[in-house]
Coordinates of C-alpha atoms and ligand atoms in Angstrom, one line a residue:
X1 CA 145.5 62.7 106.5
X2 CA 143.7 64.1 103.5
X3 CA 141.6 67.2 103.7
X4 CA 139.1 67.6 100.9
X5 CA 138.5 71.4 100.3
X6 CA 135.3 72.8 99.1
X7 CA 135.2 74.0 95.5
X8 CA 135.5 77.8 95.7
X9 CA 136.9 77.8 99.2
X10 CA 138.0 81.4 99.8
X11 CA 141.8 82.2 99.8
X12 CA 141.4 83.7 103.3
X13 CA 139.8 80.5 104.7
X14 CA 142.6 78.5 103.0
X15 CA 145.3 80.7 104.6
X16 CA 143.7 80.4 108.0
X17 CA 143.5 76.6 107.7
X18 CA 147.2 76.4 106.7
X19 CA 148.2 78.5 109.6
X20 CA 146.3 76.3 112.1
X21 CA 148.0 73.2 110.6
X22 CA 151.4 74.9 110.9
X23 CA 150.7 76.0 114.5
X24 CA 150.2 72.3 115.3
X25 CA 153.7 71.6 113.9
X26 CA 152.5 69.8 110.8
X27 CA 153.7 70.0 107.2
X28 CA 151.3 69.9 104.3
X29 CA 150.8 70.4 100.6
X30 CA 147.9 71.6 98.6
X31 CA 147.2 70.3 95.1
X32 CA 144.6 69.9 92.5
X33 CA 142.8 72.8 90.8
X34 CA 139.2 71.9 90.3
X35 CA 138.8 69.8 93.5
X36 CA 141.7 70.8 95.7
X37 CA 143.0 68.6 98.4
X38 CA 145.3 69.3 101.3
X39 CA 147.5 66.5 102.4
X40 CA 149.0 66.7 105.9
X41 CA 152.4 65.1 105.7
X42 CA 153.9 65.0 109.2
X43 CA 152.7 64.8 112.8
X44 CA 149.2 63.8 111.8
X45 CA 148.6 62.4 115.3
X46 CA 148.6 66.0 116.6
X47 CA 145.5 66.8 114.7
X48 CA 141.9 65.8 115.6
X49 CA 139.8 65.1 112.6
X50 CA 136.8 66.9 114.0
X51 CA 138.8 70.0 114.5
X52 CA 139.8 70.2 110.8
X53 CA 136.3 69.2 109.7
X54 CA 134.9 72.2 111.6
X55 CA 137.1 74.7 109.7
X56 CA 135.4 76.9 107.1
X57 CA 135.9 75.6 103.5
X58 CA 136.6 72.0 104.6
X59 CA 134.4 69.4 103.0
X60 CA 135.8 66.1 104.3
X61 CA 138.8 64.8 106.2
X62 CA 140.0 61.2 106.3
X63 CA 143.0 59.4 107.6
X64 CA 145.2 57.4 105.4
X65 CA 144.3 54.0 106.8
X66 CA 144.1 52.6 103.4
X67 CA 146.7 53.0 100.6
X68 CA 143.9 54.1 98.2
X69 CA 141.7 56.5 100.2
X70 CA 140.2 58.2 97.2
X71 CA 139.2 55.0 95.5
X72 CA 137.7 53.6 98.7
X73 CA 134.1 53.8 99.6
X74 CA 135.0 55.8 102.8
X75 CA 135.8 58.8 100.6
X76 CA 132.6 58.9 98.6
X77 CA 129.5 57.3 100.1
X78 CA 127.7 57.4 96.8
X79 CA 128.8 55.4 93.8
X80 CA 130.7 57.5 91.4
X81 CA 128.6 58.4 88.4
X82 CA 130.8 58.9 85.4
X83 CA 129.5 61.2 82.7
X84 CA 130.2 60.2 79.1
X85 CA 128.9 63.2 77.1
X86 CA 125.3 63.6 78.1
X87 CA 125.0 60.1 79.3
X88 CA 125.6 59.3 82.9
X89 CA 126.6 55.8 84.0
X90 CA 124.2 55.3 87.0
X91 CA 124.6 52.5 89.5
X92 CA 121.5 50.7 88.1
X93 CA 122.9 50.7 84.5
X94 CA 124.7 48.0 82.7
X95 CA 126.7 49.8 79.9
X96 CA 127.6 47.8 76.8
X97 CA 130.7 49.1 75.0
X98 CA 131.5 47.4 71.8
X99 CA 133.7 47.7 68.7
X100 CA 136.8 46.2 67.1
X101 CA 140.1 45.6 68.8
X102 CA 141.7 48.0 66.3
X103 CA 140.5 50.6 63.9
X104 CA 141.7 49.1 60.5
X105 CA 140.2 51.4 57.9
X106 CA 137.6 54.2 57.5
X107 CA 135.2 51.7 55.9
X108 CA 135.6 49.1 58.6
X109 CA 135.0 51.3 61.6
X110 CA 132.1 53.0 59.8
X111 CA 130.4 49.8 59.1
X112 CA 130.8 48.6 62.7
X113 CA 129.7 51.9 64.1
X114 CA 126.5 51.9 62.0
X115 CA 125.6 48.3 63.0
X116 CA 126.3 48.9 66.7
X117 CA 124.5 52.2 66.9
X118 CA 121.5 50.7 65.2
X119 CA 121.1 48.2 68.1
X120 CA 121.5 51.0 70.7
X121 CA 125.2 50.9 71.6
X122 CA 126.3 54.3 72.7
X123 CA 130.0 53.8 73.3
X124 CA 132.3 52.6 70.5
X125 CA 135.7 51.0 71.2
X126 CA 138.6 50.8 68.9
X127 CA 142.4 51.1 69.2
X128 CA 144.4 53.5 67.0
X129 CA 147.6 53.0 69.0
X130 CA 147.8 49.3 69.8
X131 CA 150.0 47.7 72.5
X132 CA 151.0 44.5 70.6
X133 CA 153.1 41.8 72.2
X134 CA 155.2 41.5 69.0
X135 CA 156.7 44.4 67.2
X136 CA 155.8 42.6 63.9
X137 CA 152.1 42.6 64.6
X138 CA 149.7 45.4 63.4
X139 CA 150.5 48.4 65.5
X140 CA 147.3 50.5 64.7
X141 CA 146.7 53.4 62.3
X142 CA 147.8 56.1 64.8
X143 CA 146.3 59.5 64.3
X144 CA 144.3 58.5 61.1
X145 CA 142.7 55.7 63.2
X146 CA 141.7 58.3 65.7
X147 CA 140.2 60.4 62.9
X148 CA 138.2 57.6 61.4
X149 CA 137.0 56.5 64.9
X150 CA 135.8 60.0 65.7
X151 CA 134.1 60.5 62.4
X152 CA 132.3 57.1 62.6
X153 CA 131.1 58.0 66.1
X154 CA 130.0 61.4 65.1
X155 CA 128.1 60.1 62.1
X156 CA 126.2 57.7 64.4
X157 CA 125.9 59.8 67.5
X158 CA 128.2 57.6 69.5
X159 CA 130.9 58.2 72.0
X160 CA 134.3 56.6 71.9
X161 CA 136.9 54.9 74.0
X162 CA 140.4 54.5 72.8
X163 CA 143.8 53.8 74.3
X164 CA 146.8 56.1 74.8
X165 CA 150.1 54.1 75.1
X166 CA 152.2 56.9 76.6
X167 CA 152.0 60.3 78.2
X168 CA 153.5 61.9 75.2
X169 CA 150.6 60.8 72.9
X170 CA 147.9 61.5 75.6
X171 CA 147.2 65.1 74.4
X172 CA 146.6 63.9 70.9
X173 CA 144.4 61.0 71.9
X174 CA 142.5 63.3 74.2
X175 CA 141.7 65.6 71.3
X176 CA 139.7 62.9 69.7
X177 CA 138.3 60.7 72.4
X178 CA 135.5 60.8 74.9
X179 CA 137.1 58.2 77.2
X180 CA 140.8 57.6 77.6
X181 CA 141.8 54.0 77.9
X182 CA 144.8 52.9 79.8
X183 CA 145.6 49.3 78.9
X184 CA 146.6 46.4 80.9
X185 CA 150.3 46.6 80.0
X186 CA 150.3 50.2 81.2
X187 CA 148.4 49.9 84.5
X188 CA 151.5 50.7 86.4
X189 CA 152.9 53.3 84.0
X190 CA 152.8 56.0 86.7
X191 CA 153.7 59.0 84.5
X192 CA 150.8 58.0 82.2
X193 CA 148.4 57.5 85.1
X194 CA 149.3 61.0 86.5
X195 CA 149.0 62.5 83.0
X196 CA 145.5 60.9 82.6
X197 CA 144.6 62.3 86.0
X198 CA 145.1 65.8 84.5
X199 CA 142.9 65.3 81.5
X200 CA 139.4 66.4 81.4
X201 CA 138.1 63.1 80.2
X202 CA 136.9 59.9 82.0
X203 CA 139.6 57.3 82.2
X204 CA 138.9 53.6 81.6
X205 CA 141.6 51.8 83.5
X206 CA 142.2 48.2 82.7
X207 CA 143.6 45.8 85.3
X208 CA 147.1 44.8 84.7
X209 CA 147.3 41.1 83.7
X210 CA 149.7 40.5 86.6
X211 CA 148.2 43.0 89.1
X212 CA 146.4 42.2 92.3
X213 CA 143.2 44.0 93.2
X214 CA 145.2 46.1 95.6
X215 CA 147.6 47.2 92.9
X216 CA 144.7 47.9 90.6
X217 CA 143.0 50.2 93.1
X218 CA 146.4 51.9 93.7
X219 CA 146.7 52.6 90.0
X220 CA 143.2 54.1 90.1
X221 CA 144.3 56.1 93.1
X222 CA 147.1 57.7 90.9
X223 CA 144.5 59.0 88.5
X224 CA 142.1 60.2 91.2
X225 CA 144.9 61.8 93.2
X226 CA 146.0 63.7 90.1
X227 CA 142.6 65.4 89.9
X228 CA 140.5 63.2 87.7
X229 CA 137.6 61.7 89.6
X230 CA 136.0 60.0 86.6
X231 CA 137.6 56.6 86.6
X232 CA 136.0 53.4 85.2
X233 CA 137.7 50.3 86.2
X234 CA 137.9 47.3 83.8
X235 CA 138.6 43.7 84.8
X236 CA 140.1 42.1 81.7
X237 CA 141.4 38.8 83.1
X238 CA 144.7 37.9 84.7
X239 CA 147.5 35.5 84.0
X240 CA 147.2 32.2 85.8
X241 CA 148.6 28.7 85.1
X242 CA 145.5 28.0 83.0
X243 CA 146.4 27.7 79.3
X244 CA 143.0 26.8 77.9
X245 CA 142.0 30.5 77.8
X246 CA 144.1 33.6 77.0
X247 CA 143.6 34.9 80.6
X248 CA 141.4 33.9 83.5
X249 CA 138.5 36.2 84.2
X250 CA 138.8 37.1 87.8
X251 CA 135.1 37.4 88.5
X252 CA 135.8 37.6 92.2
X253 CA 137.3 41.0 91.6
X254 CA 134.0 42.4 90.5
X255 CA 131.9 42.0 93.7
X256 CA 135.1 42.5 95.8
X257 CA 135.8 45.9 94.2
X258 CA 132.1 46.9 94.4
X259 CA 132.5 46.3 98.2
X260 CA 135.7 48.3 98.5
X261 CA 135.3 51.1 96.0
X262 CA 132.7 53.6 94.8
X263 CA 134.1 53.4 91.3
X264 CA 132.2 51.7 88.5
X265 CA 133.7 48.5 87.2
X266 CA 133.3 46.9 83.8
X267 CA 134.3 43.5 82.5
X268 CA 136.1 42.8 79.3
X269 CA 135.2 39.2 78.4
X270 CA 137.1 39.4 75.1
X271 CA 140.6 39.8 76.5
X272 CA 139.7 37.8 79.6
X273 CA 139.0 34.6 77.6
X274 CA 140.5 35.1 74.2
X275 CA 137.7 32.9 72.8
X276 CA 134.7 34.2 71.0
X277 CA 132.4 31.3 72.1
X278 CA 132.9 32.3 75.8
X279 CA 131.8 35.9 75.3
X280 CA 128.1 35.2 75.9
X281 CA 128.4 33.3 79.1
X282 CA 131.1 35.6 80.5
X283 CA 128.9 38.6 79.7
X284 CA 126.1 37.1 81.7
X285 CA 128.6 36.3 84.5
X286 CA 129.7 39.9 84.6
X287 CA 126.1 41.1 84.9
X288 CA 125.3 38.5 87.6
X289 CA 128.4 39.5 89.6
X290 CA 127.3 43.1 89.7
X291 CA 129.5 44.7 87.1
X292 CA 128.4 48.1 85.7
X293 CA 128.9 47.0 82.2
X294 CA 131.0 45.1 79.6
X295 CA 133.4 46.0 76.9
X296 CA 133.3 43.5 73.9
X297 CA 135.3 43.2 70.7
X298 CA 133.0 43.1 67.8
X299 CA 134.2 43.0 64.1
X300 CA 132.4 43.0 60.8
X301 CA 134.7 40.1 59.6
X302 CA 136.2 38.6 62.7
X303 CA 138.2 36.0 60.9
X304 CA 139.9 38.7 58.8
X305 CA 140.6 41.0 61.8
X306 CA 144.1 42.5 62.0
X307 CA 144.2 41.9 65.7
X308 CA 142.4 39.7 68.2
X309 CA 140.1 38.0 65.6
X310 CA 139.8 34.8 67.6
X311 CA 138.1 36.7 70.5
X312 CA 136.1 39.0 68.3
X313 CA 132.4 38.3 67.6
X314 CA 130.3 39.3 64.6
X315 CA 127.1 41.3 64.7
X316 CA 124.8 38.3 64.9
X317 CA 126.7 37.0 68.0
X318 CA 126.8 40.4 69.5
X319 CA 123.0 40.8 69.1
X320 CA 122.7 37.5 70.9
X321 CA 124.8 38.8 73.8
X322 CA 122.8 42.0 73.9
X323 CA 119.5 40.1 73.9
X324 CA 120.7 37.9 76.7
X325 CA 121.9 40.6 79.0
X326 CA 118.7 42.5 78.4
X327 CA 116.7 39.4 79.4
X328 CA 118.6 38.9 82.6
X329 CA 119.2 42.5 83.6
X330 CA 115.8 43.1 85.3
X331 CA 116.5 40.2 87.7
X332 CA 119.4 42.2 88.9
X333 CA 117.6 45.5 88.9
X334 CA 119.8 46.7 86.1
X335 CA 119.0 48.5 82.8
X336 CA 121.1 47.7 79.8
X337 CA 122.4 50.9 78.2
Ligands
PEP1 C1 142.3 46.6 74.3 O1 141.2 46.7 75.0 O2 142.4 47.0 73.2 C2 143.5 46.0 74.9 C3 144.7 46.0 74.3 O3 143.2 45.4 76.1 P1 144.2 45.0 77.3 O4 145.0 46.3 77.6 O5 143.3 44.6 78.4 O6 145.1 43.9 76.8
MN2 MN1 142.2 43.5 71.6

């Protein structure tokens, strides 16, 4: 059983609550600073939910019937609205995040940021630490990449999302970024998930390419449980027997997760398909399926990109995607942001 405590619950009320739980023969632990939680560990059956709910300082109580209670709708009735700087990703928004797979140079990211911000893109993507399948592939520019990305975003008034590959580099990435990305290959890196849960930044969590929806939500639960409630999920395609595309976009996952969870979910058609000529139809599919946005790889010279060129689109193709989702969005009562 999880007891959500009110922010600013008085220490006296907390002590009284603990004593009542002990008197019932139960053990518990309290954790989280900003939004503290109390987890009752043993003999939960001895406790009536209404009894705990009626105690001063208690906001909500729920039983662990699901493995991911914090990610589930039961916990928060409203959809989670993630704040990205001054911008809030509301449930009727369709957020378009765009940028290169990797930051390659100061000039490259600057040119891309300018072109994208001119057409209204507010969140710029770009990897500085790249999780590459081969150690011989371009690994990213590291901290200088973060610096170029931050500067390009600041010059254009954009926000950024970039990936941290390990908990040890998380503080460094956090210094520069607005949104912390946890990549597909790291979806079950539990120390990283816990560390991201302690950061004061929204987390964009990508679905593991071999992960079920249940495992995906459990990964989100790690971040939520560690204290960070600002989680954006991202469906980026899963591995199937199909070889015609890099991955298979599991479009099912979008409405399914919208039914189970209060967390926003984005779609990444670039990694899902690996093919630039599929980005437009898959972006439309994401919108139609009820996604809260898309994240697309856009490059100033896609054929010369140091990573993921074949799935990256140029500015003209991106503008077509943008125009298309803008045309369809009103049908779904969504606004493209
Ligand atoms: C990325 O978005 O840069 C990336 C590496 O994606 P994924 O983790 O989904 O493969
Ligand atoms: Mn990529």
